[in-house]
Coordinates of C-alpha atoms in Angstrom, one line a residue:
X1 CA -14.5 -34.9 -60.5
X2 CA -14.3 -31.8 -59.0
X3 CA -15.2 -28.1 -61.0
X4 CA -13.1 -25.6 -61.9
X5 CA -12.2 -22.1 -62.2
X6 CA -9.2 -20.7 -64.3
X7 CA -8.4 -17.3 -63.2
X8 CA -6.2 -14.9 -66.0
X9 CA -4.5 -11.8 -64.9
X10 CA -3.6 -9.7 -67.7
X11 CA -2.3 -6.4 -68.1
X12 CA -1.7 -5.6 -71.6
X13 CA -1.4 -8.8 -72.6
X14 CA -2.8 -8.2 -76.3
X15 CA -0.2 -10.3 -78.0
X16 CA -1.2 -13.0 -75.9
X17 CA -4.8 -13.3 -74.7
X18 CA -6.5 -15.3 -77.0
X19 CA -4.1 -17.5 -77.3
X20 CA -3.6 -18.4 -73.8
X21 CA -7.6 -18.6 -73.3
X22 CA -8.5 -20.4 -76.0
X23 CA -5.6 -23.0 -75.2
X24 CA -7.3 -22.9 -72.1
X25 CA -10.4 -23.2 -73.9
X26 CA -9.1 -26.4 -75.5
X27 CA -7.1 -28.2 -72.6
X28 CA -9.2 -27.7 -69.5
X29 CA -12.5 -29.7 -70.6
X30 CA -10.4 -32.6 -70.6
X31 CA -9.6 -32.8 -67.3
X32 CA -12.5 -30.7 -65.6
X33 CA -15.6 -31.0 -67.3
X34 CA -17.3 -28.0 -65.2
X35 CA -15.1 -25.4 -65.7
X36 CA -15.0 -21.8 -66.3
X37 CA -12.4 -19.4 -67.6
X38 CA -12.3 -16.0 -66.1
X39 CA -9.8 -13.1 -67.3
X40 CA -9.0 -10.2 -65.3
X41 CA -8.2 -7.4 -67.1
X42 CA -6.4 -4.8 -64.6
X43 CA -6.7 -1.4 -66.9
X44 CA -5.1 -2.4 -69.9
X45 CA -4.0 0.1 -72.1
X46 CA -3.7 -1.7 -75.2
X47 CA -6.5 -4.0 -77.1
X48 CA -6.5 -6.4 -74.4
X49 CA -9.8 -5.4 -73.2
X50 CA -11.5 -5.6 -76.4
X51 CA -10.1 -8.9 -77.2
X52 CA -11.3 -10.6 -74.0
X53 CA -14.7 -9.4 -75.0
X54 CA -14.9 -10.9 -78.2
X55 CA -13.8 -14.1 -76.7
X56 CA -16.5 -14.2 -74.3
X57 CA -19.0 -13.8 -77.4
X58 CA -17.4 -16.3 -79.3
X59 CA -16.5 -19.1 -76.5
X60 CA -18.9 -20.4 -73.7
X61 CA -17.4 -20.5 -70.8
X62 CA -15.6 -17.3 -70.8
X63 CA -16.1 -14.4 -68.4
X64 CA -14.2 -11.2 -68.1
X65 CA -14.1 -8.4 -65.5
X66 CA -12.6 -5.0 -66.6
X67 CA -10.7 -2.8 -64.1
X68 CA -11.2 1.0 -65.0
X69 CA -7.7 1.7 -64.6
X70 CA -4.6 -0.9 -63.5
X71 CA -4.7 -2.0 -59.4
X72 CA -2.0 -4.5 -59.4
X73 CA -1.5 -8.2 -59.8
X74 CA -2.9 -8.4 -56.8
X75 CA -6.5 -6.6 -57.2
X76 CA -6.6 -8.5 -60.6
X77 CA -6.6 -12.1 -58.5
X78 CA -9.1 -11.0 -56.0
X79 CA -11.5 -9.6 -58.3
X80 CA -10.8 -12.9 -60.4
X81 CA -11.6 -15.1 -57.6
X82 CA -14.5 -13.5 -56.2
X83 CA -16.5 -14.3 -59.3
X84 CA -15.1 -17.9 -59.1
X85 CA -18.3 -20.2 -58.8
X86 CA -16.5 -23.8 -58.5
X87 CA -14.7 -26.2 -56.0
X88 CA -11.2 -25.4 -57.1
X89 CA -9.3 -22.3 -58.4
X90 CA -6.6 -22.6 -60.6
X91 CA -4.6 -19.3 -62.0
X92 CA -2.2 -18.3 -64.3
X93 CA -0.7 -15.8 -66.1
X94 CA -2.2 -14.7 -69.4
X95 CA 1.6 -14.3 -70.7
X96 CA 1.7 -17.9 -72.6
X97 CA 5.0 -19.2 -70.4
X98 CA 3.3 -22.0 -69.0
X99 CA 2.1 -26.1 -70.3
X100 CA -1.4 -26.1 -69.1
X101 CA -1.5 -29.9 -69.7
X102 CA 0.3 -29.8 -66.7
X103 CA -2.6 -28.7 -64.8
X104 CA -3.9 -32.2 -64.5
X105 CA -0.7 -33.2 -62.3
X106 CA -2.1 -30.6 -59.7
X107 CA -6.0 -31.3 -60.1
X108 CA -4.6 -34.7 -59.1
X109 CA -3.2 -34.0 -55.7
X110 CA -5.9 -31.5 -54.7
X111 CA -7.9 -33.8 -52.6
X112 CA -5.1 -34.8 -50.9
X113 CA -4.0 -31.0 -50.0
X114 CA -5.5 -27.7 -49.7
X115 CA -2.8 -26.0 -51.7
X116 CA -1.1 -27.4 -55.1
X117 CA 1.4 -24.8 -56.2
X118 CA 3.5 -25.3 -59.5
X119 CA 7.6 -24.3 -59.1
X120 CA 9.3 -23.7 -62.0
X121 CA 11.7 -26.5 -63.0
X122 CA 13.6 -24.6 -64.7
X123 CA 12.9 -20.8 -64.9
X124 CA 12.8 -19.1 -68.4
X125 CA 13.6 -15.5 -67.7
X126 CA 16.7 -12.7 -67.8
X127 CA 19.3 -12.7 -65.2
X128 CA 18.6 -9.8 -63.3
X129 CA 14.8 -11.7 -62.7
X130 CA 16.3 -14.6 -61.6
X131 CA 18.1 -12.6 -59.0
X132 CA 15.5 -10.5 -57.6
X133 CA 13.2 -13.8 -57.5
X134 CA 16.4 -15.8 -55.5
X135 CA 16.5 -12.5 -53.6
X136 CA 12.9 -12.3 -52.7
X137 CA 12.5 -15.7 -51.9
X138 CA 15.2 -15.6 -49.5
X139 CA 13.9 -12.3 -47.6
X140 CA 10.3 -14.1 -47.1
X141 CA 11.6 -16.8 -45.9
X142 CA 13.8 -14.5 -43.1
X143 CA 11.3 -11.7 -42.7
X144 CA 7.9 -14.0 -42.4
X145 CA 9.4 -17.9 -42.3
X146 CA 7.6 -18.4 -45.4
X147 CA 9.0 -21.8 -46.9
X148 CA 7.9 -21.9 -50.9
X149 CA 10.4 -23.3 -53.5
X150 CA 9.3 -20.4 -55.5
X151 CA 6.1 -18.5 -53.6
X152 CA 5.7 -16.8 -56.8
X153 CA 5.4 -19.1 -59.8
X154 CA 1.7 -18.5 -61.3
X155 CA 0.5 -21.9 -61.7
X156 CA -1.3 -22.4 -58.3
X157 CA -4.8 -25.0 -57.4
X158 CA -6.7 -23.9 -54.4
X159 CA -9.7 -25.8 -52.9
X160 CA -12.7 -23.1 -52.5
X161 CA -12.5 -23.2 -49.0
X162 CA -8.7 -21.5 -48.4
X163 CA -10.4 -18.3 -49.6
X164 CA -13.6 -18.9 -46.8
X165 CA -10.5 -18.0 -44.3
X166 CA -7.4 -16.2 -46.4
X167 CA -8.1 -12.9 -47.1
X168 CA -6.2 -10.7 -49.6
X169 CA -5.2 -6.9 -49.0
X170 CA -2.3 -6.6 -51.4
X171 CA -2.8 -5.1 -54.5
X172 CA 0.4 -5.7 -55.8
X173 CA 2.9 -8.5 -56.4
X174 CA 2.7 -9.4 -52.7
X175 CA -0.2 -11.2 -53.3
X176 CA 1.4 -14.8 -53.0
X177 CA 3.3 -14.3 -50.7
X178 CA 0.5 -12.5 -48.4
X179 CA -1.8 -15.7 -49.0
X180 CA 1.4 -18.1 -48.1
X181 CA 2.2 -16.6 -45.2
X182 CA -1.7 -16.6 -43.8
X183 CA -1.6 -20.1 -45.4
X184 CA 1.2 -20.9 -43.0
X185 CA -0.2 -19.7 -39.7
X186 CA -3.6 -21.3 -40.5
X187 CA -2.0 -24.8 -40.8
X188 CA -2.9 -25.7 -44.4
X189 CA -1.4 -28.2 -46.2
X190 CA 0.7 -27.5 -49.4
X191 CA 2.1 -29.6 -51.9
X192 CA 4.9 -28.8 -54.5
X193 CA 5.2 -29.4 -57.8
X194 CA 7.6 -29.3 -60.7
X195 CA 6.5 -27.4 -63.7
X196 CA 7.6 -26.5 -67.1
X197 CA 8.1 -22.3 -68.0
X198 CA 8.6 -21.3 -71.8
X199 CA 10.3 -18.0 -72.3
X200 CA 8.1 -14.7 -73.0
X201 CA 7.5 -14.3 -76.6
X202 CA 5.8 -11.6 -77.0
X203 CA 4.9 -7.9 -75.0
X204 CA 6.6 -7.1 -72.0
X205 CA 6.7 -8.3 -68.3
X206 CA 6.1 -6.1 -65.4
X207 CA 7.5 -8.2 -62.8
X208 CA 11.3 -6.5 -63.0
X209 CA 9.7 -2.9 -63.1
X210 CA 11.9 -0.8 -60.5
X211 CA 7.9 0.7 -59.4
X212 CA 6.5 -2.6 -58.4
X213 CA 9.6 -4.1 -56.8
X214 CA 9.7 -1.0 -54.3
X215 CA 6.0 -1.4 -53.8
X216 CA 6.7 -5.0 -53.2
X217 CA 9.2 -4.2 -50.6
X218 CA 6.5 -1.5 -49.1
X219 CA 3.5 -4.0 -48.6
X220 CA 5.9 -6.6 -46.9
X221 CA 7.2 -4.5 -44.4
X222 CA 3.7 -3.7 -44.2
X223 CA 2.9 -7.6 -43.6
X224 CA 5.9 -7.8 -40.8
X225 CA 4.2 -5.2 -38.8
X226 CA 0.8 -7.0 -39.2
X227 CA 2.4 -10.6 -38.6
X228 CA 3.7 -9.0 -35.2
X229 CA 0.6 -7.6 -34.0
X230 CA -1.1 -10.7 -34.8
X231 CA 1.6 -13.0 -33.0
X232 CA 1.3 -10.4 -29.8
X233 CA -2.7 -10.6 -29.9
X234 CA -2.3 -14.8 -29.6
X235 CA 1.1 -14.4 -27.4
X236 CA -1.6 -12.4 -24.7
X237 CA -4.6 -14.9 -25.2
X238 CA -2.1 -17.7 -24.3
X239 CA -1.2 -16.0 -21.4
X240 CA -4.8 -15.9 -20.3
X241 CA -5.5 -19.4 -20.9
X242 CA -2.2 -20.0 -18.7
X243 CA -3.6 -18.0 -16.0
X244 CA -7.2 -19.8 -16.4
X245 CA -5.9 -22.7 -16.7
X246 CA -3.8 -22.2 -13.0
X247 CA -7.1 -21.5 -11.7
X248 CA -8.9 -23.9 -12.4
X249 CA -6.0 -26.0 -10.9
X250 CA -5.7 -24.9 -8.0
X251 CA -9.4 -24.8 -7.8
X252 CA -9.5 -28.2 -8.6
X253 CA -6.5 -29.3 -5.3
X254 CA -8.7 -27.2 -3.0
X255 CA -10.6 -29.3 -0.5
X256 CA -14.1 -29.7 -1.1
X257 CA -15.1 -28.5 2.4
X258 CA -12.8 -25.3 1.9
X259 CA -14.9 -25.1 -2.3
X260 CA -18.2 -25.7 0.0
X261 CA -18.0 -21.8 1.2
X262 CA -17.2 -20.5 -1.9
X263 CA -19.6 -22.3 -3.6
X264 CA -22.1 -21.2 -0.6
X265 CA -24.9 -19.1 -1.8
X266 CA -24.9 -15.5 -0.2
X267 CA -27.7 -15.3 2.8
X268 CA -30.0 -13.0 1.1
X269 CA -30.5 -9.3 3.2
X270 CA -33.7 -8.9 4.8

């Protein structure tokens, strides 16, 4: 049995926190013994903050790590999973919209894959989320050939060893779709799976917010310009191994009396 980590984002999440950690509290032991439960609080405004620290006095277990002021979904992840001590990372969001008895669907199929990511079976939110989310889905997939049912659903397993070579600069909601598309060129393997989402009862979700959709937008153009310098760095080293490789070739069809005077050591001068 392999440990675990349970990463939280939350961003005033007040309504919600304790619940969702001590549900996690209560569910995880069951299927990963080692575990630990860490909450990312990125510069809540409300009682969040206080509420997380209570819960780590109260529960064992329980770690949290405070942002001064709010960095994005994405800084909340990172700083969540650099304190991760354990063979697989699991996160979620701290909003209460997923079953985390379904965890143990995923836990199972992370030996076989590097990546177990939850889609939502059938997704619990307003219209105009839906669309963005079919919208956004469907730009990846164009602007970076990303293929994710829904790249970002927050129920995700990692083994450890995807972050030893993905590394995360976006801040913001990009972040899935930044580690997917370095997922992608890396070759790791990914596995898909149905899960349940419950509609938001309490506080409100950023994810529709006009501000992080156009910084959303920002960071992937961002990522396309990256991609392409990256694809024209390997483009040039496989023309050099081309060239190397005609060489050697030719080299290699050369007579050996003809490779004899190359080969020749220089008469030294006097």
């Amino acid at each position: 049995m392999k440990s675990l980590s349970v990463i939280l984002p939350a961003f005033n999440e007040e309504a919600n926190i304790r619940a969702v950690v001590e549900d996690a509290y209560r569910t995880v032991p069951k299927i990963a013994p080692i575990f630990e439960i860490i909450v990312a609080d990125d510069g809540s405004k409300d009682r969040t903050g206080e509420i997380c620290d209570r819960l780590v006095e109260e529960l064992s277990n329980v770690r949290v790590v405070h942002h001064p002021q709010n960095r994005g979904y994405g800084a909340a992840l990172k700083s969540g999973i650099r304190l991760a001590r354990h063979d697989l990372i699991f996160f979620t969001d701290a909003d209460g919209q997923f079953d985390l008895n379904e965890l143990a669907t995923l836990l199972e199929q992370s030996n076989a894959y590097d990546i177990v990511a939850g889609y939502r079976a059938r997704r619990q939110d307003p219209p105009h989320r839906l669309l963005f989310a079919w919208g956004w889905n469907i730009l990846v997939r164009i602007v970076l050939g990303v293929r994710i049912r829904d790249i970002d659903c927050a129920f995700k397993v990692f083994n450890r060893n995807v972050f030893d070579r993905v590394q995360i600069q976006s801040v913001g909601a990009m972040v899935n779709t930044e580690i997917f598309a370095q997922v992608s060129r890396f070759g790791m393997t990914v596995k898909e799976v149905p899960v349940t989402h419950f509609p938001r009862q309490h506080g409100e979700s950023t994810g529709g917010n006009v501000a992080v959709i156009l910084k959303a937008f920002r960071e992937l153009i961002k990522m396309r310009r990256k991609v392409d310098s990256i694809s024209a760095v390997i483009r040039r080293v496989r023309r050099l191994q081309v060239r190397q490789e005609s060489c050697d070739k030719i080299i290699l069809s050369t007579p050996p009396s003809v490779r004899k005077i190359f080969d020749r050591e220089p008469i030294p001068s006097e």
